[in-house]
């Protein structure tokens, strides 16, 4: 089943984006990955995506073209186009791709030249698997409630910075947990300061004191784990960005990739619509096909409109960010990204539910595409900011003076 790429003709996109979708479709359509073991499958997808150059779009090229073939900066529209196409074929492949970008995004935004050189080329090649460790058991939507502490150790220099930091605490619901080679981890360096006391650290998976063995099973299998930090010592050079600047760094990272979550939701919704149309054309009942019934036609029309409405919000958010970068006036597009993420994931859930209903009993049969999509889409309404959080972001932005 080949998806339409007509939406790439919209004025949001440039020539580079218009060739990406069909090229990726041709590539992924012939890939064969056994996804029965989600952890092994993610490792394999990262290797394949890296070897074929797709992960270069998760990482900008550095000075002198450190990552040949990549765009000179993180391009939100490229991320949206690629995630939409990957999710159409394989939500797990999309997950593997997205986590390389999200897991290394903070290094792209705030890493020193040494940090970027040590991690980004290997993220782009698929040699290192990245992870983003922000959430805790009592700190998901409420980032200020993070309890993991990073305590300074060793002698201090004239500016009051330490030689090392010792991390204690835990993180949970961490994507790529247990298979990642490094974790961009957010911890309190000033405990009473709430979100203003967070700092970010790059913690290699083999660092003593880090335990990633507690895996989490979810309804649509993905590699998730709880991370436990017990006197886990990292050098000062592992600190990422400014001291106590972790909250802003995390939000800037999420701003970039939130619109791409909407892209993934679009891909799943488009696949559900395609499956529904194909089924309706061939399912016979009462002497005609399911597609001949006006109720079916109305439902398919509603599904298409829900997808297009979400697509326009998604492409707008990505275009606005890219335009700001191009003009040298980068600005956060928090409100627009929140709208895209909220509407795309909610609409995709509705579209997939409608597709399942049109399939009847086949829709709940394990192994059918719509059954898998029904499980795959559910988490997107929660991770990287639940729908309710997106509503708050939008409402607060509109109520500001």
mmCIF file of C-alpha atoms in Angstrom:
data_model
loop_
_atom_site.group_PDB
_atom_site.id
_atom_site.type_symbol
_atom_site.label_atom_id
_atom_site.label_comp_id
_atom_site.label_asym_id
_atom_site.label_seq_id
_atom_site.Cartn_x
_atom_site.Cartn_y
_atom_site.Cartn_z
ATOM 1 C CA UNK A 1 0.000 0.000 0.000
ATOM 2 C CA UNK A 2 1.558 3.271 -1.157
ATOM 3 C CA UNK A 3 0.516 6.564 0.460
ATOM 4 C CA UNK A 4 -0.364 9.697 -1.485
ATOM 5 C CA UNK A 5 2.148 12.535 -1.302
ATOM 6 C CA UNK A 6 -0.177 15.194 -2.752
ATOM 7 C CA UNK A 7 -0.011 17.158 0.502
ATOM 8 C CA UNK A 8 3.655 17.910 -0.182
ATOM 9 C CA UNK A 9 2.535 20.263 -2.959
ATOM 10 C CA UNK A 10 1.221 22.663 -0.306
ATOM 11 C CA UNK A 11 3.163 25.954 -0.062
ATOM 12 C CA UNK A 12 4.514 25.011 3.372
ATOM 13 C CA UNK A 13 7.124 22.819 1.697
ATOM 14 C CA UNK A 14 10.233 23.368 -0.420
ATOM 15 C CA UNK A 15 11.701 21.132 -3.120
ATOM 16 C CA UNK A 16 13.890 19.287 -0.593
ATOM 17 C CA UNK A 17 10.798 18.247 1.370
ATOM 18 C CA UNK A 18 8.824 17.245 -1.711
ATOM 19 C CA UNK A 19 11.404 14.671 -2.742
ATOM 20 C CA UNK A 20 11.849 13.284 0.751
ATOM 21 C CA UNK A 21 8.448 11.638 1.095
ATOM 22 C CA UNK A 22 8.474 9.545 -2.107
ATOM 23 C CA UNK A 23 12.136 8.625 -1.622
ATOM 24 C CA UNK A 24 11.516 7.362 1.894
ATOM 25 C CA UNK A 25 8.383 5.486 0.748
ATOM 26 C CA UNK A 26 10.419 3.658 -1.896
ATOM 27 C CA UNK A 27 13.040 2.757 0.702
ATOM 28 C CA UNK A 28 10.880 1.615 3.602
ATOM 29 C CA UNK A 29 8.470 -0.376 1.438
ATOM 30 C CA UNK A 30 11.181 -2.981 0.812
ATOM 31 C CA UNK A 31 12.608 -3.168 4.346
ATOM 32 C CA UNK A 32 11.925 -6.349 6.296
ATOM 33 C CA UNK A 33 12.237 -6.106 10.077
ATOM 34 C CA UNK A 34 10.769 -8.664 12.458
ATOM 35 C CA UNK A 35 9.017 -6.524 15.068
ATOM 36 C CA UNK A 36 7.957 -9.375 17.383
ATOM 37 C CA UNK A 37 10.792 -8.349 19.729
ATOM 38 C CA UNK A 38 10.412 -4.580 20.053
ATOM 39 C CA UNK A 39 13.859 -4.010 21.561
ATOM 40 C CA UNK A 40 15.725 -5.946 18.904
ATOM 41 C CA UNK A 41 13.540 -4.397 16.211
ATOM 42 C CA UNK A 42 14.360 -0.865 17.389
ATOM 43 C CA UNK A 43 18.061 -1.635 17.336
ATOM 44 C CA UNK A 44 17.690 -2.958 13.794
ATOM 45 C CA UNK A 45 15.639 0.032 12.629
ATOM 46 C CA UNK A 46 18.250 2.446 14.010
ATOM 47 C CA UNK A 47 21.002 0.619 12.128
ATOM 48 C CA UNK A 48 19.015 0.566 8.882
ATOM 49 C CA UNK A 49 17.933 4.202 9.149
ATOM 50 C CA UNK A 50 21.475 5.263 9.948
ATOM 51 C CA UNK A 51 23.141 3.231 7.230
ATOM 52 C CA UNK A 52 20.750 4.649 4.618
ATOM 53 C CA UNK A 53 21.281 8.244 5.697
ATOM 54 C CA UNK A 54 17.818 8.962 7.130
ATOM 55 C CA UNK A 55 19.062 9.713 10.641
ATOM 56 C CA UNK A 56 21.089 12.637 9.262
ATOM 57 C CA UNK A 57 17.827 14.596 9.366
ATOM 58 C CA UNK A 58 17.703 14.159 13.165
ATOM 59 C CA UNK A 59 21.027 15.943 13.522
ATOM 60 C CA UNK A 60 22.193 19.166 11.843
ATOM 61 C CA UNK A 61 25.508 19.250 10.062
ATOM 62 C CA UNK A 62 28.244 20.879 12.083
ATOM 63 C CA UNK A 63 30.807 23.404 10.938
ATOM 64 C CA UNK A 64 32.571 21.977 7.930
ATOM 65 C CA UNK A 65 29.801 19.495 7.216
ATOM 66 C CA UNK A 66 30.479 17.113 10.084
ATOM 67 C CA UNK A 67 27.474 15.035 9.085
ATOM 68 C CA UNK A 68 27.584 14.964 5.327
ATOM 69 C CA UNK A 69 24.154 14.803 3.765
ATOM 70 C CA UNK A 70 22.310 16.460 6.640
ATOM 71 C CA UNK A 71 20.554 19.801 6.515
ATOM 72 C CA UNK A 72 22.601 22.671 8.018
ATOM 73 C CA UNK A 73 20.138 22.877 10.917
ATOM 74 C CA UNK A 74 17.340 20.834 12.408
ATOM 75 C CA UNK A 75 14.539 21.217 9.881
ATOM 76 C CA UNK A 76 11.085 20.771 11.403
ATOM 77 C CA UNK A 77 9.363 20.175 8.084
ATOM 78 C CA UNK A 78 11.794 17.398 7.181
ATOM 79 C CA UNK A 79 11.120 15.757 10.541
ATOM 80 C CA UNK A 80 7.358 15.982 9.988
ATOM 81 C CA UNK A 81 7.526 14.587 6.446
ATOM 82 C CA UNK A 82 9.795 11.711 7.459
ATOM 83 C CA UNK A 83 7.844 10.769 10.578
ATOM 84 C CA UNK A 84 4.554 10.888 8.686
ATOM 85 C CA UNK A 85 5.874 8.463 6.083
ATOM 86 C CA UNK A 86 7.585 6.160 8.586
ATOM 87 C CA UNK A 87 4.462 5.948 10.761
ATOM 88 C CA UNK A 88 2.338 5.101 7.713
ATOM 89 C CA UNK A 89 4.403 1.947 7.245
ATOM 90 C CA UNK A 90 5.741 1.165 10.727
ATOM 91 C CA UNK A 91 5.058 3.102 13.942
ATOM 92 C CA UNK A 92 8.017 1.282 15.503
ATOM 93 C CA UNK A 93 10.347 2.527 12.770
ATOM 94 C CA UNK A 94 8.989 6.015 13.397
ATOM 95 C CA UNK A 95 9.693 5.585 17.117
ATOM 96 C CA UNK A 96 13.283 4.537 16.438
ATOM 97 C CA UNK A 97 13.814 7.529 14.146
ATOM 98 C CA UNK A 98 12.154 10.050 16.459
ATOM 99 C CA UNK A 99 14.069 9.036 19.556
ATOM 100 C CA UNK A 100 17.388 9.581 17.799
ATOM 101 C CA UNK A 101 16.304 13.192 17.307
ATOM 102 C CA UNK A 102 14.661 13.786 20.675
ATOM 103 C CA UNK A 103 17.400 11.972 22.578
ATOM 104 C CA UNK A 104 20.139 14.060 21.003
ATOM 105 C CA UNK A 105 18.153 17.281 20.526
ATOM 106 C CA UNK A 106 19.470 18.951 23.661
ATOM 107 C CA UNK A 107 23.047 18.229 22.527
ATOM 108 C CA UNK A 108 22.244 19.851 19.191
ATOM 109 C CA UNK A 109 20.825 22.926 20.932
ATOM 110 C CA UNK A 110 23.239 23.402 23.816
ATOM 111 C CA UNK A 111 26.152 21.000 23.494
ATOM 112 C CA UNK A 112 29.730 22.184 23.433
ATOM 113 C CA UNK A 113 31.706 21.457 20.238
ATOM 114 C CA UNK A 114 33.342 18.553 22.078
ATOM 115 C CA UNK A 115 29.988 17.117 23.174
ATOM 116 C CA UNK A 116 28.503 17.475 19.710
ATOM 117 C CA UNK A 117 31.523 15.820 18.096
ATOM 118 C CA UNK A 118 31.413 12.945 20.592
ATOM 119 C CA UNK A 119 27.739 12.074 20.112
ATOM 120 C CA UNK A 120 26.009 13.587 17.077
ATOM 121 C CA UNK A 121 27.939 11.839 14.280
ATOM 122 C CA UNK A 122 27.264 8.454 15.865
ATOM 123 C CA UNK A 123 23.584 9.315 16.372
ATOM 124 C CA UNK A 124 23.338 10.155 12.664
ATOM 125 C CA UNK A 125 25.096 6.948 11.603
ATOM 126 C CA UNK A 126 23.039 4.773 13.948
ATOM 127 C CA UNK A 127 26.114 3.689 15.904
ATOM 128 C CA UNK A 128 24.749 5.211 19.124
ATOM 129 C CA UNK A 129 21.148 5.002 20.337
ATOM 130 C CA UNK A 130 19.922 8.126 22.132
ATOM 131 C CA UNK A 131 17.420 8.665 24.954
ATOM 132 C CA UNK A 132 15.747 11.635 26.659
ATOM 133 C CA UNK A 133 15.295 11.132 30.426
ATOM 134 C CA UNK A 134 12.944 13.735 31.866
ATOM 135 C CA UNK A 135 9.871 12.002 33.353
ATOM 136 C CA UNK A 136 9.626 10.565 36.843
ATOM 137 C CA UNK A 137 6.906 8.700 38.693
ATOM 138 C CA UNK A 138 5.530 11.941 40.149
ATOM 139 C CA UNK A 139 6.930 14.307 37.543
ATOM 140 C CA UNK A 140 5.443 13.851 34.110
ATOM 141 C CA UNK A 141 3.393 16.883 33.202
ATOM 142 C CA UNK A 142 4.716 18.618 36.343
ATOM 143 C CA UNK A 143 8.399 18.895 35.473
ATOM 144 C CA UNK A 144 9.086 21.051 38.519
ATOM 145 C CA UNK A 145 8.353 18.034 40.736
ATOM 146 C CA UNK A 146 11.495 16.205 39.572
ATOM 147 C CA UNK A 147 13.293 14.697 42.564
ATOM 148 C CA UNK A 148 16.438 13.281 40.965
ATOM 149 C CA UNK A 149 19.360 15.241 42.432
ATOM 150 C CA UNK A 150 22.702 16.130 40.899
ATOM 151 C CA UNK A 151 25.072 17.066 43.703
ATOM 152 C CA UNK A 152 28.345 18.811 42.977
ATOM 153 C CA UNK A 153 31.493 16.924 43.909
ATOM 154 C CA UNK A 154 35.202 17.654 43.864
ATOM 155 C CA UNK A 155 36.926 20.997 44.098
ATOM 156 C CA UNK A 156 35.325 24.127 42.713
ATOM 157 C CA UNK A 157 36.909 26.589 40.341
ATOM 158 C CA UNK A 158 36.838 30.356 40.629
ATOM 159 C CA UNK A 159 33.374 30.507 39.080
ATOM 160 C CA UNK A 160 31.986 28.057 41.632
ATOM 161 C CA UNK A 161 31.552 25.047 39.317
ATOM 162 C CA UNK A 162 32.364 21.490 40.402
ATOM 163 C CA UNK A 163 34.666 18.888 38.883
ATOM 164 C CA UNK A 164 31.910 16.268 38.879
ATOM 165 C CA UNK A 165 28.260 15.656 39.753
ATOM 166 C CA UNK A 166 26.696 12.710 41.553
ATOM 167 C CA UNK A 167 23.170 11.727 40.458
ATOM 168 C CA UNK A 168 20.682 10.014 42.754
ATOM 169 C CA UNK A 169 17.060 9.259 41.956
ATOM 170 C CA UNK A 170 15.024 7.597 39.241
ATOM 171 C CA UNK A 171 13.397 8.266 35.889
ATOM 172 C CA UNK A 172 10.538 6.295 34.371
ATOM 173 C CA UNK A 173 8.679 5.859 31.082
ATOM 174 C CA UNK A 174 11.995 6.470 29.369
ATOM 175 C CA UNK A 175 11.892 5.591 25.667
ATOM 176 C CA UNK A 176 14.855 3.478 24.538
ATOM 177 C CA UNK A 177 15.470 2.660 28.196
ATOM 178 C CA UNK A 178 17.748 -0.351 28.378
ATOM 179 C CA UNK A 179 18.911 -0.140 24.753
ATOM 180 C CA UNK A 180 20.261 3.425 24.595
ATOM 181 C CA UNK A 181 23.976 4.175 24.602
ATOM 182 C CA UNK A 182 23.455 7.473 26.434
ATOM 183 C CA UNK A 183 20.725 9.333 28.284
ATOM 184 C CA UNK A 184 20.260 13.099 28.293
ATOM 185 C CA UNK A 185 19.138 13.314 31.906
ATOM 186 C CA UNK A 186 17.498 16.212 33.741
ATOM 187 C CA UNK A 187 18.154 16.540 37.474
ATOM 188 C CA UNK A 188 17.871 19.129 40.226
ATOM 189 C CA UNK A 189 21.047 21.076 40.938
ATOM 190 C CA UNK A 190 19.080 23.511 43.108
ATOM 191 C CA UNK A 191 16.362 21.447 44.776
ATOM 192 C CA UNK A 192 14.186 24.248 46.246
ATOM 193 C CA UNK A 193 14.114 26.211 42.977
ATOM 194 C CA UNK A 194 11.587 24.034 41.124
ATOM 195 C CA UNK A 195 11.897 24.307 37.353
ATOM 196 C CA UNK A 196 14.584 26.985 37.813
ATOM 197 C CA UNK A 197 16.853 24.486 39.524
ATOM 198 C CA UNK A 198 17.088 21.870 36.771
ATOM 199 C CA UNK A 199 20.251 21.035 34.846
ATOM 200 C CA UNK A 200 20.913 18.559 32.044
ATOM 201 C CA UNK A 201 23.623 15.896 31.899
ATOM 202 C CA UNK A 202 24.799 13.372 29.320
ATOM 203 C CA UNK A 203 24.982 10.013 31.100
ATOM 204 C CA UNK A 204 26.559 7.138 29.179
ATOM 205 C CA UNK A 205 24.762 3.822 29.575
ATOM 206 C CA UNK A 206 27.812 2.107 31.080
ATOM 207 C CA UNK A 207 28.301 4.728 33.815
ATOM 208 C CA UNK A 208 28.622 3.005 37.222
ATOM 209 C CA UNK A 209 25.566 3.635 39.378
ATOM 210 C CA UNK A 210 23.075 3.651 36.473
ATOM 211 C CA UNK A 211 20.644 0.713 36.341
ATOM 212 C CA UNK A 212 18.386 0.422 33.257
ATOM 213 C CA UNK A 213 17.229 -3.170 33.760
ATOM 214 C CA UNK A 214 13.632 -2.472 34.844
ATOM 215 C CA UNK A 215 11.728 -2.700 31.573
ATOM 216 C CA UNK A 216 8.112 -1.526 31.185
ATOM 217 C CA UNK A 217 5.623 -3.485 29.065
ATOM 218 C CA UNK A 218 2.932 -1.416 27.335
ATOM 219 C CA UNK A 219 -0.083 -2.170 25.124
ATOM 220 C CA UNK A 220 1.815 -1.359 21.928
ATOM 221 C CA UNK A 221 5.282 -2.835 22.529
ATOM 222 C CA UNK A 222 8.037 -0.230 22.599
ATOM 223 C CA UNK A 223 11.341 -0.266 24.535
ATOM 224 C CA UNK A 224 10.597 1.622 27.765
ATOM 225 C CA UNK A 225 12.343 1.388 31.119
ATOM 226 C CA UNK A 226 12.774 2.874 34.556
ATOM 227 C CA UNK A 227 16.266 4.271 35.183
ATOM 228 C CA UNK A 228 17.763 4.198 38.650
ATOM 229 C CA UNK A 229 20.675 6.442 39.598
ATOM 230 C CA UNK A 230 22.580 5.423 42.723
ATOM 231 C CA UNK A 231 25.645 7.561 43.440
ATOM 232 C CA UNK A 232 26.093 7.812 39.674
ATOM 233 C CA UNK A 233 29.068 10.094 39.088
ATOM 234 C CA UNK A 234 29.571 12.027 35.855
ATOM 235 C CA UNK A 235 32.328 14.547 35.075
ATOM 236 C CA UNK A 236 31.552 18.241 34.884
ATOM 237 C CA UNK A 237 32.135 17.973 31.131
ATOM 238 C CA UNK A 238 28.963 15.874 30.953
ATOM 239 C CA UNK A 239 26.815 18.813 32.050
ATOM 240 C CA UNK A 240 24.787 20.037 29.088
ATOM 241 C CA UNK A 241 24.080 23.740 28.733
ATOM 242 C CA UNK A 242 23.966 26.271 31.533
ATOM 243 C CA UNK A 243 23.757 25.291 35.184
ATOM 244 C CA UNK A 244 20.088 25.462 36.261
ATOM 245 C CA UNK A 245 19.112 25.994 32.627
ATOM 246 C CA UNK A 246 17.717 22.517 32.132
ATOM 247 C CA UNK A 247 14.015 23.394 32.089
ATOM 248 C CA UNK A 248 14.323 25.872 29.228
ATOM 249 C CA UNK A 249 16.536 23.428 27.346
ATOM 250 C CA UNK A 250 14.011 20.611 27.771
ATOM 251 C CA UNK A 251 11.147 22.825 26.584
ATOM 252 C CA UNK A 252 13.117 24.053 23.552
ATOM 253 C CA UNK A 253 13.863 20.439 22.637
ATOM 254 C CA UNK A 254 10.219 19.433 22.990
ATOM 255 C CA UNK A 255 9.109 22.447 20.935
ATOM 256 C CA UNK A 256 11.111 21.155 17.971
ATOM 257 C CA UNK A 257 9.894 17.588 18.166
ATOM 258 C CA UNK A 258 6.297 18.173 19.307
ATOM 259 C CA UNK A 259 5.192 19.050 15.784
ATOM 260 C CA UNK A 260 6.863 15.871 14.565
ATOM 261 C CA UNK A 261 4.692 13.851 16.974
ATOM 262 C CA UNK A 262 1.765 15.352 15.094
ATOM 263 C CA UNK A 263 3.430 14.156 11.885
ATOM 264 C CA UNK A 264 3.563 10.608 13.222
ATOM 265 C CA UNK A 265 -0.125 10.798 14.160
ATOM 266 C CA UNK A 266 -0.911 11.947 10.612
ATOM 267 C CA UNK A 267 0.948 8.960 9.183
ATOM 268 C CA UNK A 268 -1.035 6.526 11.294
ATOM 269 C CA UNK A 269 -4.317 8.260 10.457
ATOM 270 C CA UNK A 270 -3.549 8.234 6.726
ATOM 271 C CA UNK A 271 -2.792 4.512 6.897
ATOM 272 C CA UNK A 272 -6.071 3.870 8.748
ATOM 273 C CA UNK A 273 -7.998 5.816 6.094
ATOM 274 C CA UNK A 274 -6.268 3.896 3.298
ATOM 275 C CA UNK A 275 -7.070 0.585 5.010
ATOM 276 C CA UNK A 276 -10.698 1.643 5.483
ATOM 277 C CA UNK A 277 -11.099 2.641 1.814
ATOM 278 C CA UNK A 278 -9.522 -0.585 0.600
ATOM 279 C CA UNK A 279 -11.746 -2.672 2.885
ATOM 280 C CA UNK A 280 -14.900 -0.741 1.969
ATOM 281 C CA UNK A 281 -14.318 -1.284 -1.753
ATOM 282 C CA UNK A 282 -14.072 -5.066 -1.384
ATOM 283 C CA UNK A 283 -16.354 -5.954 1.522
ATOM 284 C CA UNK A 284 -19.620 -7.365 0.124
ATOM 285 C CA UNK A 285 -22.928 -7.178 1.994
ATOM 286 C CA UNK A 286 -26.578 -6.950 1.023
ATOM 287 C CA UNK A 287 -25.711 -7.356 -2.641
ATOM 288 C CA UNK A 288 -23.288 -4.430 -2.847
ATOM 289 C CA UNK A 289 -19.991 -3.247 -1.406
ATOM 290 C CA UNK A 290 -19.600 -1.425 1.878
ATOM 291 C CA UNK A 291 -18.393 1.594 -0.109
ATOM 292 C CA UNK A 292 -21.758 1.840 -1.865
ATOM 293 C CA UNK A 293 -23.543 2.800 1.349
ATOM 294 C CA UNK A 294 -24.002 6.526 1.960
ATOM 295 C CA UNK A 295 -23.168 6.065 5.638
ATOM 296 C CA UNK A 296 -19.787 4.637 4.670
ATOM 297 C CA UNK A 297 -19.159 7.498 2.255
ATOM 298 C CA UNK A 298 -20.026 10.056 4.926
ATOM 299 C CA UNK A 299 -17.738 8.378 7.446
ATOM 300 C CA UNK A 300 -14.809 8.278 5.039
ATOM 301 C CA UNK A 301 -15.404 11.931 4.177
ATOM 302 C CA UNK A 302 -15.293 12.829 7.869
ATOM 303 C CA UNK A 303 -12.061 10.893 8.318
ATOM 304 C CA UNK A 304 -10.418 12.716 5.420
ATOM 305 C CA UNK A 305 -11.470 16.123 6.741
ATOM 306 C CA UNK A 306 -10.127 15.335 10.226
ATOM 307 C CA UNK A 307 -6.773 14.377 8.720
ATOM 308 C CA UNK A 308 -6.505 17.488 6.547
ATOM 309 C CA UNK A 309 -7.429 19.796 9.437
ATOM 310 C CA UNK A 310 -4.699 18.276 11.591
ATOM 311 C CA UNK A 311 -2.217 18.351 8.704
ATOM 312 C CA UNK A 312 -2.618 22.095 8.166
ATOM 313 C CA UNK A 313 -1.917 22.838 11.836
ATOM 314 C CA UNK A 314 1.060 20.484 11.803
ATOM 315 C CA UNK A 315 2.654 21.921 8.683
ATOM 316 C CA UNK A 316 2.054 25.473 9.921
ATOM 317 C CA UNK A 317 3.900 24.819 13.186
ATOM 318 C CA UNK A 318 6.862 23.242 11.381
ATOM 319 C CA UNK A 319 6.971 25.997 8.737
ATOM 320 C CA UNK A 320 6.867 28.797 11.324
ATOM 321 C CA UNK A 321 9.855 27.370 13.179
ATOM 322 C CA UNK A 322 11.846 26.804 9.993
ATOM 323 C CA UNK A 323 11.068 30.298 8.721
ATOM 324 C CA UNK A 324 12.321 31.820 11.964
ATOM 325 C CA UNK A 325 15.544 29.851 11.684
ATOM 326 C CA UNK A 326 15.974 30.801 8.024
ATOM 327 C CA UNK A 327 15.473 34.499 8.692
ATOM 328 C CA UNK A 328 17.793 34.447 11.691
ATOM 329 C CA UNK A 329 14.980 35.364 14.065
ATOM 330 C CA UNK A 330 14.294 32.039 15.785
ATOM 331 C CA UNK A 331 11.310 32.094 18.101
ATOM 332 C CA UNK A 332 9.575 29.448 20.151
ATOM 333 C CA UNK A 333 6.418 28.176 18.483
ATOM 334 C CA UNK A 334 5.066 26.621 21.644
ATOM 335 C CA UNK A 335 1.443 27.566 21.040
ATOM 336 C CA UNK A 336 1.400 26.453 17.410
ATOM 337 C CA UNK A 337 3.216 23.184 18.195
ATOM 338 C CA UNK A 338 0.776 22.501 21.034
ATOM 339 C CA UNK A 339 -2.188 23.009 18.707
ATOM 340 C CA UNK A 340 -0.668 20.681 16.129
ATOM 341 C CA UNK A 341 0.151 17.963 18.635
ATOM 342 C CA UNK A 342 -3.239 18.152 20.343
ATOM 343 C CA UNK A 343 -5.391 18.181 17.212
ATOM 344 C CA UNK A 344 -3.354 15.661 15.207
ATOM 345 C CA UNK A 345 -3.232 13.029 17.953
ATOM 346 C CA UNK A 346 -6.872 13.466 18.965
ATOM 347 C CA UNK A 347 -8.069 13.424 15.340
ATOM 348 C CA UNK A 348 -5.910 10.407 14.537
ATOM 349 C CA UNK A 349 -7.471 8.518 17.434
ATOM 350 C CA UNK A 350 -10.937 9.289 16.032
ATOM 351 C CA UNK A 351 -9.956 8.340 12.475
ATOM 352 C CA UNK A 352 -8.421 5.032 13.537
ATOM 353 C CA UNK A 353 -11.439 4.208 15.685
ATOM 354 C CA UNK A 354 -13.713 4.865 12.686
ATOM 355 C CA UNK A 355 -11.532 2.674 10.478
ATOM 356 C CA UNK A 356 -11.690 -0.133 13.012
ATOM 357 C CA UNK A 357 -15.481 0.195 13.206
ATOM 358 C CA UNK A 358 -15.760 -0.030 9.408
ATOM 359 C CA UNK A 359 -13.782 -3.273 9.517
ATOM 360 C CA UNK A 360 -16.298 -4.831 11.917
ATOM 361 C CA UNK A 361 -15.046 -7.985 13.622
ATOM 362 C CA UNK A 362 -11.866 -7.919 11.555
ATOM 363 C CA UNK A 363 -10.984 -4.628 13.235
ATOM 364 C CA UNK A 364 -10.380 -6.284 16.602
ATOM 365 C CA UNK A 365 -8.584 -9.332 15.238
ATOM 366 C CA UNK A 366 -4.999 -9.388 16.495
ATOM 367 C CA UNK A 367 -2.630 -9.013 13.582
ATOM 368 C CA UNK A 368 -4.764 -6.759 11.392
ATOM 369 C CA UNK A 369 -3.306 -3.338 10.604
ATOM 370 C CA UNK A 370 -6.161 -1.320 12.086
ATOM 371 C CA UNK A 371 -5.977 -3.308 15.332
ATOM 372 C CA UNK A 372 -2.277 -2.514 15.630
ATOM 373 C CA UNK A 373 -2.872 1.158 14.794
ATOM 374 C CA UNK A 374 -5.581 1.329 17.466
ATOM 375 C CA UNK A 375 -2.969 0.358 20.060
ATOM 376 C CA UNK A 376 -0.161 2.412 18.518
ATOM 377 C CA UNK A 377 -2.004 5.736 18.456
ATOM 378 C CA UNK A 378 -3.129 5.764 22.073
ATOM 379 C CA UNK A 379 0.193 6.705 23.627
ATOM 380 C CA UNK A 380 0.655 9.704 21.322
ATOM 381 C CA UNK A 381 -2.130 11.543 23.183
ATOM 382 C CA UNK A 382 -0.031 11.252 26.358
ATOM 383 C CA UNK A 383 3.712 11.401 25.673
ATOM 384 C CA UNK A 384 5.633 14.629 25.025
ATOM 385 C CA UNK A 385 2.817 16.511 26.741
ATOM 386 C CA UNK A 386 -0.668 15.055 27.241
ATOM 387 C CA UNK A 387 -3.623 16.602 25.427
ATOM 388 C CA UNK A 388 -4.690 18.363 28.611
ATOM 389 C CA UNK A 389 -1.256 19.978 28.942
ATOM 390 C CA UNK A 390 -1.457 21.201 25.346
ATOM 391 C CA UNK A 391 -4.831 22.777 26.125
ATOM 392 C CA UNK A 392 -3.299 24.603 29.083
ATOM 393 C CA UNK A 393 -0.350 25.809 26.997
ATOM 394 C CA UNK A 394 -2.676 27.222 24.347
ATOM 395 C CA UNK A 395 -5.068 28.785 26.868
ATOM 396 C CA UNK A 396 -2.305 30.443 28.876
ATOM 397 C CA UNK A 397 -0.726 31.829 25.726
ATOM 398 C CA UNK A 398 -4.014 33.392 24.633
ATOM 399 C CA UNK A 399 -4.681 34.893 28.067
ATOM 400 C CA UNK A 400 -1.307 36.620 28.328
ATOM 401 C CA UNK A 401 -1.402 40.426 28.068
#
